[in-house]
Amino acid sequence: MKKIVAFNGSPRPAGNTSHLLSKFIEGANENQIEIEVLHPQRLNLEYCTGCLRCNVLRRCSIRDDDWAEVSSKIVNADVLVFAAPVYFHHVPAPMKAMLDRFRSFINVQITETGLIHTPWHTWNKDFVLILSLGSSDAVDADPVIELFRYMTSILGENNRLHIITATRLAVVKQVIKTEEELRELYQKMRLSPQLAPVDFLRNQELLEACRELGAKIARRI
Ligand SMILES: Cc1cc2nc3c(=O)[nH]c(=O)nc-3n(C[C@H](O)[C@H](O)[C@H](O)COP(=O)(O)O)c2cc1C
């Protein structure tokens, strides 16, 4: 059976990220597919030490943590989902620490003009990036998007990247609040209550976009 491995990078168990990811999973579950959700902050993962031995070993040299198991799940997955809140224009630290370990999936050769990246495995995966932000401006997510464009390309030219950015979600569970709840919240936050119906609709559209993407990807693989 085809497999989705999803990483939920939010430290808030019932936060916006979790709700957006749940919708993606709901859509994917409309098809016969195996889905596993992992939380980088709950995994025992050391930081990359920069030893670069992976360039020869074809695996990470750190052996006494969860990476061997997690990396094998990553390699065997058809779809990798990275759902996270944006923290200071990036993903939260546990997810970034995990992403640094992806260095062990590739050989890097230094040339006079730049770097040549050769993945140890043949990668042909869908990467899904679901980002939740407090800001109204999705520009805060640009460094994360840039990183994932880079990573998906160096891990194999056949990889595909799908991105959903969910803005104006500063408060926990904001994405699932009713129009009335948003109006009350915006009054407390001294935001125009006129934003409530607009944001309510937009949040519904975002949740539906996550569900549709899950269904579309699970149908295709
Ligand atoms: C430490 C920290 C840093 C943050 N940095 C940003 C940021 O740079 N840009 C932004 O739009 N939101 C930022 N936020 C807001 C969160 O991204 C936003 O509230 C998100 O919806 C939280 O998702 P969650 O409910 O899944 O935890 C930050 C929040 C925290 C706690």
Coordinates of C-alpha atoms and ligand atoms in Angstrom, one line a residue:
M1 CA 0.0 0.0 0.0
K2 CA 1.2 3.5 -0.8
K3 CA 2.3 5.5 2.2
I4 CA 2.2 9.1 3.5
V5 CA 4.5 10.2 6.3
A6 CA 3.4 13.5 7.9
F7 CA 5.4 15.6 10.3
N8 CA 3.5 17.9 12.6
G9 CA 6.0 20.5 13.7
S10 CA 3.7 22.4 16.0
P11 CA 4.3 22.2 19.7
R12 CA 0.5 23.0 20.2
P13 CA -1.3 19.7 20.0
A14 CA -4.6 21.4 19.0
G15 CA -3.1 24.3 17.2
N16 CA -3.9 25.6 13.7
T17 CA -1.2 23.4 12.1
S18 CA -2.9 20.2 13.6
H19 CA -6.3 21.2 12.2
L20 CA -4.9 22.0 8.7
L21 CA -3.0 18.7 8.7
S22 CA -6.1 16.8 9.9
K23 CA -8.0 18.1 6.9
F24 CA -5.2 16.9 4.6
I25 CA -5.4 13.5 6.2
E26 CA -9.2 13.4 6.0
G27 CA -8.9 14.0 2.2
A28 CA -6.1 11.4 1.8
N29 CA -8.2 8.9 3.8
E30 CA -10.8 9.0 1.1
N31 CA -8.4 6.6 -0.7
Q32 CA -6.7 3.4 0.3
I33 CA -3.6 4.7 1.8
E34 CA -1.4 4.2 4.9
I35 CA -0.8 7.4 6.9
E36 CA 1.6 7.9 9.7
V37 CA 2.0 11.2 11.7
L38 CA 5.2 11.9 13.5
H39 CA 6.0 14.9 15.8
P40 CA 9.7 16.0 15.5
Q41 CA 9.5 17.5 18.9
R42 CA 8.6 14.1 20.4
L43 CA 11.3 12.2 18.6
N44 CA 14.7 11.5 20.0
L45 CA 16.8 13.3 17.3
E46 CA 20.3 14.6 17.9
Y47 CA 21.5 17.7 16.0
C48 CA 23.6 17.2 12.9
T49 CA 27.2 17.6 14.1
G50 CA 28.5 18.5 10.6
C51 CA 31.0 15.6 10.6
L52 CA 30.2 15.0 6.9
R53 CA 30.8 11.3 7.3
C54 CA 27.5 10.7 5.6
N55 CA 29.2 11.7 2.3
V56 CA 31.1 8.4 2.5
L57 CA 28.9 6.2 4.8
R58 CA 25.7 6.8 2.8
R59 CA 23.9 7.2 6.1
C60 CA 24.1 9.5 9.2
S61 CA 27.0 8.6 11.5
I62 CA 24.8 9.3 14.6
R63 CA 23.5 5.9 15.6
D64 CA 22.0 6.2 19.1
D65 CA 18.8 8.1 18.3
D66 CA 15.6 7.7 16.3
W67 CA 17.0 8.8 12.9
A68 CA 17.7 5.3 11.6
E69 CA 14.0 4.4 12.0
V70 CA 12.7 7.8 10.9
S71 CA 15.0 8.0 7.9
S72 CA 13.9 4.6 6.7
K73 CA 10.2 5.8 7.0
I74 CA 11.1 8.9 4.9
V75 CA 12.9 6.9 2.2
N76 CA 10.0 4.4 1.9
A77 CA 7.2 7.0 1.9
D78 CA 5.5 8.1 -1.3
V79 CA 4.4 11.4 0.1
L80 CA 6.1 13.5 2.8
V81 CA 4.0 16.1 4.5
F82 CA 5.7 18.9 6.6
A83 CA 3.1 20.9 8.5
A84 CA 4.4 23.6 10.8
P85 CA 3.8 27.0 12.2
V86 CA 6.1 29.7 11.0
Y87 CA 8.5 30.7 13.9
F88 CA 10.6 33.8 13.1
H89 CA 10.2 33.2 9.4
H90 CA 11.2 29.6 9.6
V91 CA 10.0 26.2 11.0
P92 CA 10.2 25.5 14.7
A93 CA 13.6 24.3 15.9
P94 CA 12.8 20.5 16.3
M95 CA 11.7 20.3 12.6
K96 CA 14.7 22.3 11.4
A97 CA 17.0 19.9 13.4
M98 CA 15.4 17.0 11.6
L99 CA 15.7 18.7 8.2
D100 CA 19.5 19.2 8.8
R101 CA 19.7 15.4 9.1
F102 CA 18.5 15.1 5.5
R103 CA 22.1 15.9 4.6
S104 CA 22.7 12.2 5.0
F105 CA 20.4 11.4 2.1
I106 CA 22.8 12.9 -0.4
N107 CA 26.4 12.9 -1.6
V108 CA 27.7 16.5 -2.0
Q109 CA 30.6 17.1 -4.3
I110 CA 32.3 20.5 -4.3
T111 CA 33.4 21.8 -7.6
E112 CA 35.0 25.1 -8.6
T113 CA 31.7 26.5 -9.7
G114 CA 29.4 25.1 -7.0
L115 CA 28.0 22.0 -5.4
I116 CA 26.8 18.8 -7.1
H117 CA 24.1 16.9 -5.1
T118 CA 23.6 13.2 -5.8
P119 CA 20.9 11.5 -3.7
W120 CA 21.8 8.0 -2.4
H121 CA 18.2 6.8 -3.3
T122 CA 16.0 7.5 -6.3
W123 CA 13.5 10.0 -5.0
N124 CA 10.2 10.5 -6.8
K125 CA 7.9 11.8 -4.1
D126 CA 5.3 14.4 -3.4
F127 CA 6.4 16.9 -0.8
V128 CA 3.6 18.8 0.9
L129 CA 4.3 22.0 2.9
I130 CA 1.5 23.3 5.1
L131 CA 2.4 26.5 6.9
S132 CA 0.4 28.4 9.5
L133 CA 1.3 32.0 10.2
G134 CA 0.1 34.8 12.5
S135 CA 0.9 37.5 10.0
S136 CA -1.5 38.7 7.3
D137 CA 1.4 38.6 4.9
A138 CA 2.6 35.2 3.6
V139 CA 6.0 36.8 2.9
D140 CA 7.0 35.5 6.4
A141 CA 6.9 32.0 5.0
D142 CA 9.3 32.7 2.1
P143 CA 12.5 31.4 3.8
V144 CA 10.7 28.1 4.5
I145 CA 9.4 27.8 1.0
E146 CA 12.8 28.6 -0.5
L147 CA 14.4 25.9 1.7
F148 CA 11.8 23.3 0.6
R149 CA 12.2 24.2 -3.1
Y150 CA 15.9 23.7 -2.7
M151 CA 15.5 20.4 -0.8
T152 CA 13.0 18.9 -3.1
S153 CA 15.2 19.7 -6.1
I154 CA 18.5 18.4 -4.7
L155 CA 16.8 15.2 -3.4
G156 CA 15.7 14.3 -7.0
E157 CA 14.5 16.2 -10.0
N158 CA 11.3 14.1 -10.1
N159 CA 10.1 15.3 -6.7
R160 CA 7.0 17.6 -6.6
L161 CA 6.3 20.3 -4.0
H162 CA 2.8 21.4 -3.0
I163 CA 2.4 24.4 -0.8
I164 CA -0.4 25.8 1.4
T165 CA 0.2 28.9 3.4
A166 CA -2.5 29.9 6.0
T167 CA -2.2 33.5 7.2
R168 CA -3.7 35.6 10.0
L169 CA -3.8 32.7 12.5
A170 CA -2.2 34.2 15.5
V171 CA -4.3 32.4 18.1
V172 CA -4.6 28.8 19.0
K173 CA -7.5 27.0 17.1
Q174 CA -8.2 30.2 15.2
V175 CA -8.6 28.3 11.9
I176 CA -11.6 26.4 13.2
K177 CA -13.4 29.3 15.0
T178 CA -16.9 30.2 14.0
E179 CA -17.7 33.6 12.5
E180 CA -19.1 34.7 15.9
E181 CA -16.0 33.5 17.8
L182 CA -13.8 35.3 15.4
R183 CA -15.8 38.5 15.9
E184 CA -15.3 38.3 19.7
L185 CA -11.6 37.5 19.3
Y186 CA -11.1 40.4 16.9
Q187 CA -12.8 42.8 19.3
K188 CA -10.3 41.7 22.1
M189 CA -7.4 42.0 19.6
R190 CA -8.7 45.5 18.5
L191 CA -9.0 44.3 14.9
S192 CA -12.0 45.3 12.8
P193 CA -14.9 42.9 13.4
Q194 CA -15.7 43.3 9.7
L195 CA -12.8 41.0 9.1
A196 CA -14.6 38.2 10.9
P197 CA -16.9 37.0 8.0
V198 CA -14.1 37.4 5.5
D199 CA -11.7 35.4 7.6
F200 CA -14.2 32.8 8.5
L201 CA -14.8 32.1 4.8
R202 CA -11.1 32.2 4.0
N203 CA -10.4 29.7 6.8
Q204 CA -13.1 27.4 5.5
E205 CA -11.4 27.6 2.1
L206 CA -8.0 26.9 3.5
L207 CA -9.3 23.8 5.4
E208 CA -11.0 22.7 2.2
A209 CA -7.8 23.3 0.2
C210 CA -6.0 21.0 2.6
R211 CA -8.6 18.3 2.3
E212 CA -8.7 18.6 -1.5
L213 CA -4.9 18.4 -1.7
G214 CA -4.8 15.3 0.5
A215 CA -7.5 13.6 -1.7
K216 CA -5.8 14.6 -5.0
I217 CA -2.4 13.4 -4.0
A218 CA -3.6 10.1 -2.4
R219 CA -5.7 9.4 -5.6
R220 CA -2.8 10.0 -7.9
I221 CA 0.0 7.9 -6.2
Ligands
LIG1 C1 8.1 31.8 18.7 C2 7.1 32.2 17.7 C3 7.5 32.9 16.5 C4 6.6 33.2 15.5 N1 7.0 33.9 14.4 C5 6.1 34.2 13.5 C6 6.6 34.8 12.2 O1 7.8 35.1 12.0 N2 5.6 35.2 11.3 C7 4.3 34.9 11.5 O2 3.5 35.2 10.6 N3 3.9 34.3 12.6 C8 4.7 33.9 13.6 N4 4.3 33.3 14.8 C9 2.9 33.0 14.9 C10 2.6 31.5 14.5 O3 3.2 31.1 13.3 C11 1.1 31.3 14.3 O4 0.3 31.7 15.4 C12 0.7 29.9 13.9 O5 -0.7 29.9 13.5 C13 0.8 28.9 15.1 O6 0.5 27.6 14.7 P1 0.0 26.5 15.7 O7 -1.3 27.0 16.3 O8 -0.1 25.3 15.0 O9 1.0 26.4 16.8 C14 5.2 32.9 15.7 C15 4.8 32.3 16.9 C16 5.7 31.9 17.9 C17 5.3 31.2 19.1

